[in-house]
Tab-separated table of C-alpha atoms and ligand atoms in Angstrom:
chain	number	residue	atom	x	y	z
A	1	MET	CA	-28.287	-25.053	19.975
A	2	GLU	CA	-24.820	-25.282	18.223
A	3	GLN	CA	-23.439	-22.214	17.361
A	4	GLU	CA	-22.788	-21.028	14.261
A	5	LYS	CA	-18.936	-20.753	12.919
A	6	ASP	CA	-17.367	-18.433	12.508
A	7	LEU	CA	-16.244	-17.879	9.096
A	8	ILE	CA	-13.002	-16.644	7.703
A	9	THR	CA	-11.000	-15.700	5.121
A	10	VAL	CA	-7.439	-14.937	3.892
A	11	ILE	CA	-7.010	-13.236	1.080
A	12	VAL	CA	-3.430	-13.989	-0.595
A	13	PRO	CA	-1.955	-12.027	-3.458
A	14	CYS	CA	0.087	-13.576	-5.320
A	15	TYR	CA	2.116	-12.742	-8.171
A	16	ASN	CA	4.595	-14.561	-9.972
A	17	GLU	CA	4.578	-16.769	-6.513
A	18	GLN	CA	4.994	-20.412	-8.617
A	19	GLU	CA	7.744	-21.441	-5.300
A	20	THR	CA	6.069	-19.970	-2.823
A	21	VAL	CA	2.149	-20.658	-2.897
A	22	GLU	CA	2.247	-24.355	-1.878
A	23	LEU	CA	5.068	-23.426	0.937
A	24	PHE	CA	1.940	-21.144	2.058
A	25	TYR	CA	-0.728	-23.148	2.214
A	26	HIS	CA	1.288	-26.399	3.786
A	27	GLU	CA	2.080	-23.043	6.392
A	28	MET	CA	-1.877	-21.768	6.011
A	29	LYS	CA	-2.887	-25.453	6.010
A	30	CYS	CA	-1.276	-26.461	9.566
A	31	VAL	CA	-2.934	-23.080	11.169
A	32	MET	CA	-6.055	-23.880	9.744
A	33	ASP	CA	-6.145	-27.105	12.110
A	34	LYS	CA	-5.151	-25.514	15.526
A	35	MET	CA	-8.227	-23.371	15.181
A	36	GLY	CA	-10.565	-26.295	14.385
A	37	GLU	CA	-13.309	-24.176	16.498
A	38	GLN	CA	-13.330	-21.469	12.961
A	39	GLU	CA	-13.797	-22.330	9.272
A	40	PHE	CA	-11.545	-20.937	6.511
A	41	GLU	CA	-11.564	-19.813	3.290
A	42	LEU	CA	-8.612	-19.222	1.108
A	43	VAL	CA	-8.971	-16.796	-1.604
A	44	PHE	CA	-5.713	-16.585	-3.621
A	45	VAL	CA	-5.394	-13.842	-6.611
A	46	ASN	CA	-3.433	-14.050	-8.559
A	47	ASP	CA	-2.281	-11.146	-10.188
A	48	GLY	CA	-1.964	-11.554	-13.557
A	49	SER	CA	1.215	-14.341	-12.779
A	50	LYS	CA	3.317	-15.052	-15.414
A	51	ASP	CA	4.137	-18.016	-14.210
A	52	GLU	CA	2.608	-21.047	-12.297
A	53	THR	CA	1.367	-19.373	-9.795
A	54	LEU	CA	-2.352	-20.398	-11.597
A	55	SER	CA	-2.211	-23.829	-11.815
A	56	ILE	CA	-0.022	-24.220	-8.773
A	57	ILE	CA	-3.235	-22.739	-7.241
A	58	LYS	CA	-5.975	-25.059	-9.056
A	59	GLN	CA	-4.625	-28.091	-8.055
A	60	LEU	CA	-4.663	-27.098	-4.720
A	61	CYS	CA	-8.753	-25.753	-5.384
A	62	MET	CA	-8.696	-29.498	-6.454
A	63	ARG	CA	-7.231	-31.035	-2.628
A	64	ASP	CA	-8.782	-28.970	-0.794
A	65	ASN	CA	-12.141	-27.140	-1.493
A	66	ARG	CA	-11.690	-24.350	0.714
A	67	VAL	CA	-9.370	-22.883	-1.310
A	68	LYS	CA	-10.360	-19.927	-4.268
A	69	TYR	CA	-9.733	-18.473	-6.543
A	70	ILE	CA	-9.601	-14.976	-9.199
A	71	SER	CA	-7.246	-14.786	-11.736
A	72	PHE	CA	-6.982	-11.647	-12.878
A	73	SER	CA	-6.688	-11.007	-17.387
A	74	ARG	CA	-2.996	-9.167	-16.764
A	75	ASN	CA	-1.219	-7.457	-13.991
A	76	PHE	CA	-2.971	-5.292	-12.132
A	77	GLY	CA	-0.784	-4.659	-8.645
A	78	LYS	CA	-0.685	-5.466	-5.517
A	79	GLU	CA	-3.682	-2.816	-4.699
A	80	ALA	CA	-6.218	-4.243	-6.657
A	81	ALA	CA	-5.474	-7.814	-5.587
A	82	ILE	CA	-6.671	-6.040	-2.836
A	83	TYR	CA	-9.553	-5.115	-3.343
A	84	ALA	CA	-10.355	-8.332	-5.226
A	85	GLY	CA	-10.432	-10.083	-2.302
A	86	LEU	CA	-11.914	-8.329	-0.148
A	87	GLU	CA	-15.358	-8.054	-2.618
A	88	ALA	CA	-15.209	-11.775	-3.184
A	89	ALA	CA	-14.325	-12.732	0.885
A	90	HIS	CA	-17.847	-13.832	2.361
A	91	GLY	CA	-16.218	-13.960	5.256
A	92	ASP	CA	-17.656	-12.579	9.396
A	93	TYR	CA	-13.355	-11.961	9.541
A	94	ALA	CA	-10.733	-11.289	6.543
A	95	VAL	CA	-7.163	-11.007	6.899
A	96	LEU	CA	-4.562	-10.311	4.133
A	97	MET	CA	-1.713	-12.669	3.494
A	98	ASP	CA	1.789	-12.442	1.640
A	99	ALA	CA	1.972	-15.843	-0.827
A	100	ASP	CA	5.889	-15.286	0.887
A	101	LEU	CA	4.873	-16.183	4.329
A	102	GLN	CA	6.289	-12.921	5.226
A	103	ASP	CA	3.225	-12.536	7.192
A	104	PRO	CA	3.653	-15.375	9.728
A	105	PRO	CA	0.215	-17.034	9.302
A	106	LYS	CA	0.928	-18.691	13.522
A	107	LEU	CA	0.345	-15.436	14.370
A	108	LEU	CA	-3.843	-15.934	13.280
A	109	PRO	CA	-5.425	-17.156	16.331
A	110	GLU	CA	-3.750	-14.895	18.391
A	111	MET	CA	-5.202	-12.239	15.536
A	112	TYR	CA	-9.024	-13.162	15.618
A	113	ASN	CA	-8.629	-13.413	19.661
A	114	ALA	CA	-8.211	-9.937	20.223
A	115	VAL	CA	-11.613	-9.284	17.986
A	116	LYS	CA	-13.634	-11.851	18.421
A	117	ASN	CA	-12.891	-11.254	22.617
A	118	GLU	CA	-10.831	-7.849	22.611
A	119	ASN	CA	-13.535	-5.566	20.787
A	120	TYR	CA	-11.211	-4.691	18.504
A	121	ASP	CA	-12.198	-4.251	14.502
A	122	SER	CA	-9.279	-4.735	13.380
A	123	VAL	CA	-5.847	-6.151	14.640
A	124	ALA	CA	-3.099	-5.675	12.020
A	125	THR	CA	1.110	-6.075	12.088
A	126	ARG	CA	4.153	-3.750	12.492
A	127	ARG	CA	7.150	-5.166	11.650
A	128	VAL	CA	10.085	-3.897	14.398
A	129	THR	CA	13.191	-4.183	12.247
A	130	ARG	CA	14.251	-4.415	8.273
A	131	LYS	CA	16.868	-6.468	9.618
A	132	GLY	CA	17.623	-8.605	5.573
A	133	GLU	CA	16.492	-5.485	3.378
A	134	PRO	CA	18.699	-3.097	1.206
A	135	VAL	CA	20.223	-0.578	3.500
A	136	ILE	CA	19.171	2.304	1.473
A	137	ARG	CA	15.883	0.835	0.710
A	138	SER	CA	15.711	1.183	4.411
A	139	PHE	CA	16.944	4.239	4.579
A	140	PHE	CA	13.845	5.415	1.845
A	141	ALA	CA	11.342	4.410	3.248
A	142	ARG	CA	12.705	5.755	7.373
A	143	LYS	CA	12.070	8.805	5.554
A	144	PHE	CA	9.036	8.030	3.761
A	145	TYR	CA	7.202	7.568	6.477
A	146	LYS	CA	8.331	10.907	8.663
A	147	ILE	CA	7.641	13.175	5.584
A	148	MET	CA	3.961	11.189	5.388
A	149	ASN	CA	3.180	12.314	8.258
A	150	HIS	CA	3.706	15.860	8.649
A	151	ILE	CA	2.124	16.310	5.312
A	152	SER	CA	-1.209	14.320	6.128
A	153	SER	CA	-3.070	14.177	8.788
A	154	THR	CA	-4.120	10.360	8.523
A	155	ASP	CA	-1.046	7.862	10.426
A	156	ILE	CA	0.209	6.029	8.227
A	157	VAL	CA	2.268	3.847	11.143
A	158	ASP	CA	6.257	3.112	9.467
A	159	GLY	CA	7.181	-0.719	9.135
A	160	ALA	CA	2.940	-1.365	8.945
A	161	ARG	CA	2.344	-4.321	6.659
A	162	ASP	CA	-1.087	-5.212	5.179
A	163	TYR	CA	-1.130	-8.120	6.835
A	164	ARG	CA	-4.648	-7.372	8.922
A	165	LEU	CA	-6.883	-9.413	10.161
A	166	MET	CA	-10.252	-7.290	9.807
A	167	ASN	CA	-14.469	-7.599	10.871
A	168	ARG	CA	-16.791	-7.113	8.591
A	169	LYS	CA	-17.338	-3.855	9.598
A	170	PHE	CA	-13.955	-2.565	8.730
A	171	VAL	CA	-13.992	-4.448	5.156
A	172	ASP	CA	-16.907	-2.715	4.081
A	173	ALA	CA	-15.713	0.310	5.215
A	174	LEU	CA	-12.898	-0.045	2.500
A	175	LEU	CA	-14.324	-1.252	0.106
A	176	GLU	CA	-16.758	1.724	0.537
A	177	LEU	CA	-13.740	3.674	-0.495
A	178	LYS	CA	-13.589	3.131	-3.994
A	179	GLU	CA	-10.752	5.714	-5.571
A	180	TYR	CA	-8.989	3.748	-8.295
A	181	ASN	CA	-5.469	5.017	-6.933
A	182	ARG	CA	-5.502	2.840	-4.060
A	183	PHE	CA	-2.750	3.357	-0.898
A	184	SER	CA	-4.221	0.675	1.464
A	185	LYS	CA	-2.205	1.263	4.115
A	186	GLY	CA	-3.765	5.195	4.460
A	187	LEU	CA	-6.685	3.883	3.727
A	188	PHE	CA	-6.639	1.173	6.617
A	189	GLY	CA	-6.082	4.192	9.088
A	190	TRP	CA	-8.638	6.847	7.213
A	191	VAL	CA	-11.619	4.498	7.903
A	192	GLY	CA	-10.637	4.418	11.537
A	193	PHE	CA	-12.313	2.108	14.378
A	194	LYS	CA	-10.266	0.342	17.015
A	195	THR	CA	-7.135	-1.437	15.786
A	196	LYS	CA	-4.015	-3.018	17.448
A	197	TRP	CA	-0.934	-3.765	16.705
A	198	LEU	CA	0.923	-6.995	16.694
A	199	GLU	CA	4.514	-5.756	16.310
A	200	TYR	CA	7.575	-8.940	14.754
A	201	GLU	CA	10.912	-8.957	13.877
A	202	ASN	CA	11.184	-9.115	9.794
A	203	ILE	CA	11.376	-12.387	7.999
A	204	ASN	CA	12.340	-12.781	4.866
A	205	ARG	CA	10.732	-14.082	1.714
A	206	VAL	CA	10.917	-18.473	2.171
A	207	ALA	CA	11.324	-18.131	-1.727
A	208	GLY	CA	11.680	-16.573	-4.800
A	209	GLU	CA	11.789	-12.751	-5.034
A	210	THR	CA	10.341	-9.315	-3.746
A	211	LYS	CA	8.621	-7.975	-7.025
A	212	TRP	CA	8.833	-3.829	-5.849
A	213	SER	CA	11.764	-2.875	-7.648
A	214	PHE	CA	13.646	0.535	-5.794
A	215	TRP	CA	11.627	2.488	-8.768
A	216	LYS	CA	8.203	0.665	-8.104
A	217	LEU	CA	8.779	1.411	-4.427
A	218	PHE	CA	9.681	5.357	-5.572
A	219	LEU	CA	6.090	5.943	-7.397
A	220	TYR	CA	4.288	3.786	-4.930
A	221	SER	CA	5.832	6.529	-1.947
A	222	ILE	CA	4.646	9.785	-4.512
A	223	GLU	CA	0.829	7.867	-5.289
A	224	GLY	CA	0.586	7.958	-1.030
A	225	ILE	CA	1.894	11.329	-0.291
A	226	VAL	CA	-0.302	12.824	-3.664
A	227	ALA	CA	-3.423	10.922	-2.159
A	228	PHE	CA	-3.424	11.685	1.358
A	229	SER	CA	-2.017	14.658	1.730
A	230	THR	CA	-2.114	17.747	-0.604
A	231	VAL	CA	0.197	19.722	1.487
A	232	PRO	CA	2.915	19.836	-1.850
A	233	LEU	CA	0.279	21.867	-3.147
A	234	LEU	CA	0.755	24.835	-0.395
A	235	ILE	CA	4.617	23.906	-0.667
A	236	ALA	CA	4.548	24.725	-4.501
A	237	ALA	CA	2.227	28.288	-3.588
A	238	VAL	CA	4.403	29.249	-0.667
A	239	THR	CA	7.067	29.297	-2.662
A	240	GLY	CA	5.511	31.338	-5.293
A	241	VAL	CA	4.817	34.257	-2.408
A	242	ALA	CA	8.475	33.738	-0.851
A	243	PHE	CA	10.141	34.622	-4.404
A	244	CYS	CA	7.874	37.556	-4.711
A	245	VAL	CA	8.652	38.577	-1.902
A	246	LEU	CA	12.550	37.773	-2.245
A	247	ALA	CA	12.108	39.919	-6.046
A	248	LEU	CA	10.612	43.392	-4.533
A	249	LEU	CA	13.663	43.231	-1.581
A	250	VAL	CA	15.597	42.856	-4.546
A	251	MET	CA	14.257	45.476	-6.969
A	252	LEU	CA	14.240	47.939	-3.849
A	253	VAL	CA	17.985	46.986	-3.073
A	254	ILE	CA	18.750	47.743	-6.901
A	255	PHE	CA	16.437	50.585	-6.872
A	256	ILE	CA	18.621	52.305	-3.923
A	257	LYS	CA	21.959	51.192	-5.777
A	258	THR	CA	21.023	52.461	-8.397
A	259	LEU	CA	19.790	56.753	-7.463
A	260	CYS	CA	22.898	56.311	-5.606
A	261	PHE	CA	25.927	54.687	-7.555
A	262	GLY	CA	24.218	54.922	-11.213
A	263	ASP	CA	23.922	52.770	-13.313
A	264	PRO	CA	26.735	50.798	-14.232
A	265	VAL	CA	25.772	47.783	-16.674
A	266	SER	CA	26.637	44.366	-15.607
A	267	GLY	CA	25.316	41.182	-14.104
A	268	TRP	CA	24.754	39.077	-16.895
A	269	PRO	CA	25.864	35.702	-15.731
A	270	SER	CA	24.117	36.555	-12.029
A	271	MET	CA	20.560	37.262	-14.093
A	272	VAL	CA	21.236	33.734	-16.066
A	273	CYS	CA	21.341	32.320	-13.191
A	274	ILE	CA	17.925	33.591	-11.613
A	275	ILE	CA	16.048	32.819	-14.417
A	276	LEU	CA	17.280	29.684	-14.930
A	277	PHE	CA	16.515	28.507	-11.281
A	278	LEU	CA	13.244	30.343	-11.219
A	279	GLY	CA	12.399	28.868	-14.165
A	280	GLY	CA	13.124	25.008	-12.588
A	281	ILE	CA	11.459	25.798	-9.306
A	282	GLN	CA	8.208	26.800	-12.034
A	283	LEU	CA	8.611	23.114	-13.544
A	284	LEU	CA	8.440	21.600	-10.748
A	285	CYS	CA	5.330	23.478	-9.438
A	286	ILE	CA	4.106	22.748	-12.830
A	287	GLY	CA	4.722	19.034	-12.018
A	288	ILE	CA	3.199	18.619	-9.005
A	289	LEU	CA	-0.226	20.556	-9.600
A	290	GLY	CA	0.795	17.803	-12.669
A	291	GLU	CA	0.894	14.885	-10.098
A	292	TYR	CA	-2.473	15.928	-9.287
A	293	LEU	CA	-3.751	16.787	-12.350
A	294	ALA	CA	-2.942	13.110	-13.451
A	295	LYS	CA	-4.621	11.062	-10.206
A	296	ILE	CA	-8.029	12.758	-10.471
A	297	TYR	CA	-7.937	11.649	-14.529
A	298	MET	CA	-7.349	8.408	-13.393
A	299	GLU	CA	-10.305	9.127	-11.137
A	300	ILE	CA	-12.880	10.589	-13.543
A	301	LYS	CA	-12.256	8.244	-16.432
A	302	ASP	CA	-13.467	5.226	-13.157
A	303	ARG	CA	-12.270	2.561	-14.723
A	304	PRO	CA	-12.434	-0.723	-13.236
A	305	LYS	CA	-9.516	-1.280	-10.589
A	306	TYR	CA	-8.864	-4.960	-12.135
A	307	LEU	CA	-11.089	-7.986	-15.061
A	308	ILE	CA	-11.179	-10.692	-13.837
A	309	ASP	CA	-9.860	-13.708	-16.381
A	310	GLU	CA	-11.149	-16.955	-14.519
A	311	SER	CA	-12.582	-17.384	-10.599
A	312	ASN	CA	-13.894	-20.076	-9.360
A	313	LEU	CA	-16.144	-18.095	-6.854
B	401	LIG	N1	1.869	-8.669	-5.933
B	401	LIG	C1	1.220	-8.622	-5.719
B	401	LIG	N2	1.117	-8.085	-7.828
B	401	LIG	C2	1.825	-6.662	-7.468
B	401	LIG	C3	3.106	-6.831	-6.908
B	401	LIG	C4	3.142	-8.270	-5.406
B	401	LIG	O1	0.243	-9.056	-5.735
B	401	LIG	O2	2.371	-5.955	-8.553
B	401	LIG	C5	1.969	-10.266	-3.964
B	401	LIG	C6	3.378	-10.810	-4.142
B	401	LIG	O3	3.055	-11.859	-4.917
B	401	LIG	C7	3.050	-10.915	-3.116
B	401	LIG	C8	2.533	-9.366	-2.365
B	401	LIG	O4	2.313	-8.754	-2.746
B	401	LIG	O5	1.956	-12.481	-2.574
B	401	LIG	C9	4.216	-8.348	-1.573
B	401	LIG	O6	4.896	-9.007	-2.532
B	401	LIG	P1	6.333	-8.837	-2.233
B	401	LIG	O7	6.711	-10.599	-1.248
B	401	LIG	O8	7.393	-8.701	-3.320
B	401	LIG	O9	6.983	-7.334	-1.714
B	401	LIG	P2	8.127	-7.022	-0.636
B	401	LIG	O10	7.199	-8.612	0.303
B	401	LIG	O11	8.763	-7.080	-0.754
B	401	LIG	O12	7.700	-5.206	-0.385
B	402	LIG	MG1	7.459	-9.648	0.264
């Protein structure tokens, strides 16, 4: 009896990737040809691209019936695209890949082998260098991972990419997490299971430009912190207690000083500094609180994570 072939779903989020989609397909096709023992399904998720990405994907669909697409009604972000891809995946295995070839498809046979034969549930990739990336960005990225791992119990690996092959169990677990504010790098760690890590040197995009400005990355990092840690709330509370204690001590000092030396009225400038300083701290703490509140607000609205404009699935 012939054994049924495994189906691998490749999920590719695309946002303004007209320069890279075709290149990606060619590279991926070579890998698919090599892995003749497995069947493939390529799911391109067009995340509201404003360029020719969608029409290029449609052309690929006509040439190759393994190519599927989902096209969003607008740009919902990479996290939404990942979720949509995972929801649409029919495969026994699913793999997330960027369209820009920064996630080398040639690693796929090795990844597949690890989940198939070495009893892993997922194979993740991590770049060990960040060469080719702006220095400031690398610096802040490193700091982010350091802080994150201090304040969160979920393991978030420095340099980890979203490039990951998962078995059905892993995919279903991810789909169970229905939160609106998604931070996949944390969710992967949160679901657990056995993960093998592959390491490689950073590769630059083949064409086009990164979709992440420094500001977008900064906001994304806040998303990650709020989604996976409540330590900032604790810091706000602890700061409050610390200042109360400090105030009591200062009161005591003033009390004794007045008793011993009388009370010449002075200290106006220092008073202003203290008021400004404490006002700042208070606003900061309210801001932290607000950040969590905003996330709760978005979650409670329970809006769909994305809207599909068209699809051939
Ligand atoms: N991407 C997306 N929606 C967005 C931003 C990015 O689907 O709003 C996709 C993008 O097309 C690419 C992947 O996510 O396939 C990674 O984006 P990019 O290469 O710009 O990020 P970087 O590799 O620089 O972190
Ligand atoms: Mg990239």
